[in-house]
mmCIF file of C-alpha atoms in Angstrom:
data_model
loop_
_atom_site.group_PDB
_atom_site.id
_atom_site.type_symbol
_atom_site.label_atom_id
_atom_site.label_comp_id
_atom_site.label_asym_id
_atom_site.label_seq_id
_atom_site.Cartn_x
_atom_site.Cartn_y
_atom_site.Cartn_z
ATOM 1 C CA MET A 1 7.199 -8.505 -20.771
ATOM 2 C CA LYS A 2 8.023 -8.440 -17.083
ATOM 3 C CA ILE A 3 7.869 -11.461 -14.799
ATOM 4 C CA VAL A 4 8.168 -10.751 -11.072
ATOM 5 C CA ARG A 5 7.967 -13.373 -8.343
ATOM 6 C CA VAL A 6 7.420 -12.126 -4.829
ATOM 7 C CA GLN A 7 9.852 -14.693 -3.425
ATOM 8 C CA ASP A 8 12.584 -13.176 -5.623
ATOM 9 C CA ILE A 9 12.179 -9.678 -4.155
ATOM 10 C CA MET A 10 11.904 -10.685 -0.484
ATOM 11 C CA GLY A 11 15.002 -9.478 1.335
ATOM 12 C CA THR A 12 15.980 -7.073 -1.481
ATOM 13 C CA GLU A 13 15.675 -3.283 -1.754
ATOM 14 C CA ARG A 14 12.145 -3.830 -3.113
ATOM 15 C CA GLU A 15 10.971 -5.149 0.255
ATOM 16 C CA VAL A 16 10.365 -2.171 2.550
ATOM 17 C CA THR A 17 9.231 -2.427 6.159
ATOM 18 C CA GLY A 18 7.823 0.085 8.611
ATOM 19 C CA PRO A 19 5.949 -0.074 11.902
ATOM 20 C CA GLY A 20 3.001 -2.406 11.284
ATOM 21 C CA TRP A 21 3.606 -3.177 7.600
ATOM 22 C CA THR A 22 5.836 -4.837 5.036
ATOM 23 C CA SER A 23 5.571 -3.798 1.386
ATOM 24 C CA ARG A 24 6.985 -5.874 -1.451
ATOM 25 C CA ARG A 25 7.175 -3.505 -4.402
ATOM 26 C CA MET A 26 6.705 -5.631 -7.491
ATOM 27 C CA LEU A 27 6.400 -2.795 -10.020
ATOM 28 C CA LEU A 28 7.905 0.653 -9.508
ATOM 29 C CA LYS A 29 8.013 3.943 -11.405
ATOM 30 C CA LYS A 30 11.191 2.820 -13.209
ATOM 31 C CA ASP A 31 9.281 -0.167 -14.633
ATOM 32 C CA GLY A 32 7.325 2.295 -16.807
ATOM 33 C CA MET A 33 3.799 0.989 -16.249
ATOM 34 C CA GLY A 34 2.298 4.277 -15.001
ATOM 35 C CA PHE A 35 1.456 2.762 -11.598
ATOM 36 C CA SER A 36 3.228 0.777 -8.922
ATOM 37 C CA PHE A 37 2.056 -2.623 -7.719
ATOM 38 C CA HIS A 38 2.772 -4.019 -4.276
ATOM 39 C CA GLU A 39 2.070 -6.933 -1.991
ATOM 40 C CA THR A 40 1.622 -5.547 1.520
ATOM 41 C CA ILE A 41 1.422 -7.531 4.739
ATOM 42 C CA ILE A 42 -0.371 -5.984 7.724
ATOM 43 C CA PRO A 43 0.224 -8.057 10.874
ATOM 44 C CA ALA A 44 -2.692 -9.093 13.065
ATOM 45 C CA GLY A 45 -3.432 -6.346 15.584
ATOM 46 C CA ALA A 46 -1.464 -3.607 13.782
ATOM 47 C CA GLU A 47 -2.960 -0.105 13.552
ATOM 48 C CA LEU A 48 -1.873 2.372 10.873
ATOM 49 C CA ASN A 49 -3.062 5.958 10.416
ATOM 50 C CA LEU A 50 -2.597 6.711 6.735
ATOM 51 C CA TRP A 51 -3.277 9.550 4.341
ATOM 52 C CA TYR A 52 -2.000 9.143 0.795
ATOM 53 C CA LYS A 53 -2.457 12.801 -0.055
ATOM 54 C CA HIS A 54 -0.150 12.553 -3.091
ATOM 55 C CA HIS A 55 -1.292 9.156 -4.410
ATOM 56 C CA LEU A 56 -4.435 7.252 -5.284
ATOM 57 C CA GLU A 57 -4.475 3.653 -4.100
ATOM 58 C CA ALA A 58 -6.576 0.572 -4.814
ATOM 59 C CA VAL A 59 -6.205 -2.353 -2.410
ATOM 60 C CA TYR A 60 -7.449 -5.928 -2.803
ATOM 61 C CA CYS A 61 -7.336 -8.332 0.145
ATOM 62 C CA VAL A 62 -6.341 -11.888 -0.761
ATOM 63 C CA ALA A 63 -5.884 -13.284 2.777
ATOM 64 C CA GLY A 64 -6.478 -12.449 6.427
ATOM 65 C CA ASN A 65 -8.798 -9.867 7.905
ATOM 66 C CA GLY A 66 -8.997 -6.406 9.394
ATOM 67 C CA THR A 67 -10.890 -3.132 9.152
ATOM 68 C CA ILE A 68 -10.571 0.282 7.539
ATOM 69 C CA THR A 69 -12.050 3.419 9.079
ATOM 70 C CA ASP A 70 -12.719 6.562 7.036
ATOM 71 C CA LYS A 71 -11.514 9.386 9.281
ATOM 72 C CA ALA A 72 -13.829 11.933 7.606
ATOM 73 C CA THR A 73 -17.021 9.961 8.298
ATOM 74 C CA GLY A 74 -16.023 7.598 11.102
ATOM 75 C CA GLU A 75 -17.444 4.728 9.063
ATOM 76 C CA THR A 76 -15.649 1.392 9.533
ATOM 77 C CA HIS A 77 -15.633 -1.432 6.984
ATOM 78 C CA ASP A 78 -14.553 -5.035 7.429
ATOM 79 C CA ILE A 79 -11.790 -6.297 5.156
ATOM 80 C CA SER A 80 -11.316 -9.963 4.303
ATOM 81 C CA ASP A 81 -10.353 -12.148 1.359
ATOM 82 C CA GLY A 82 -12.157 -10.806 -1.713
ATOM 83 C CA THR A 83 -12.600 -7.200 -0.482
ATOM 84 C CA LEU A 84 -11.333 -4.233 -2.497
ATOM 85 C CA TYR A 85 -11.158 -0.665 -1.254
ATOM 86 C CA ALA A 86 -10.128 2.358 -3.320
ATOM 87 C CA LEU A 87 -8.809 5.565 -1.785
ATOM 88 C CA ASP A 88 -10.134 7.676 -4.648
ATOM 89 C CA LYS A 89 -10.284 10.969 -2.753
ATOM 90 C CA HIS A 90 -6.938 10.790 -0.920
ATOM 91 C CA ASP A 91 -8.984 9.555 2.040
ATOM 92 C CA GLN A 92 -7.481 9.776 5.525
ATOM 93 C CA HIS A 93 -7.996 6.378 7.101
ATOM 94 C CA THR A 94 -7.050 3.972 9.845
ATOM 95 C CA LEU A 95 -6.167 0.456 8.759
ATOM 96 C CA ARG A 96 -6.305 -2.198 11.465
ATOM 97 C CA GLY A 97 -5.090 -5.752 11.291
ATOM 98 C CA GLY A 98 -7.610 -8.265 12.609
ATOM 99 C CA THR A 99 -7.098 -11.742 14.019
ATOM 100 C CA GLU A 100 -4.917 -12.867 11.093
ATOM 101 C CA ASP A 101 -2.232 -11.109 9.079
ATOM 102 C CA MET A 102 -3.737 -9.364 6.055
ATOM 103 C CA ARG A 103 -2.165 -9.924 2.644
ATOM 104 C CA LEU A 104 -3.064 -6.990 0.413
ATOM 105 C CA ILE A 105 -2.397 -6.368 -3.271
ATOM 106 C CA CYS A 106 -2.045 -2.620 -3.907
ATOM 107 C CA ALA A 107 -1.757 -0.338 -6.926
ATOM 108 C CA PHE A 108 -0.523 3.270 -6.550
ATOM 109 C CA ASN A 109 -0.922 6.152 -8.975
ATOM 110 C CA PRO A 110 1.390 7.919 -9.455
ATOM 111 C CA PRO A 111 3.819 5.058 -9.036
ATOM 112 C CA VAL A 112 6.260 5.002 -6.147
ATOM 113 C CA THR A 113 10.005 4.876 -6.725
ATOM 114 C CA GLY A 114 10.581 2.063 -4.245
ATOM 115 C CA ARG A 115 12.037 3.252 -0.938
ATOM 116 C CA GLU A 116 9.129 5.386 0.326
ATOM 117 C CA VAL A 117 8.018 5.086 3.929
ATOM 118 C CA HIS A 118 5.137 6.915 5.593
ATOM 119 C CA ASP A 119 5.738 10.462 6.826
ATOM 120 C CA GLU A 120 4.204 11.937 10.001
ATOM 121 C CA ASP A 121 0.816 12.235 8.228
ATOM 122 C CA GLY A 122 0.935 8.625 7.015
ATOM 123 C CA ALA A 123 1.669 9.696 3.432
ATOM 124 C CA TYR A 124 4.359 8.965 0.881
ATOM 125 C CA LEU A 125 6.027 12.135 -0.342
ATOM 126 C CA PRO A 126 5.489 12.936 -4.012
ATOM 127 C CA ASP A 127 8.224 11.940 -6.448
ATOM 128 C CA THR A 128 9.697 15.092 -7.945
ATOM 129 C CA SER A 129 12.377 13.415 -10.038
ATOM 130 C CA GLU A 130 12.291 13.449 -13.817
ATOM 131 C CA ASP A 131 11.541 10.163 -15.596
#
């Protein structure tokens, strides 16, 4: 059994920050669950162009607000507490923070190793290491 408290990983190597986001990686590939699990904070007003071409991601908003735009269709959806979105087709998207910081709970498959940051396409590179 694993017990992880977000306050215990803040300020450690499991808290990774980039322009417009902070990701607290609660479960990683090395934890052996087959997915990684993160708490991500998107500040109010932030804009991120993302494309997880090597990962599938499910995201559940537990606080704050913002929008997500599907770059293929141009369709924009509001995000607020209680909204889930799933990037089930490696969807290129723009995530925008709204009037309040968004607190998102995210699961990635395959799992990340922990230090990934977005590349020029807004993707995490695939993990090529052996288990």
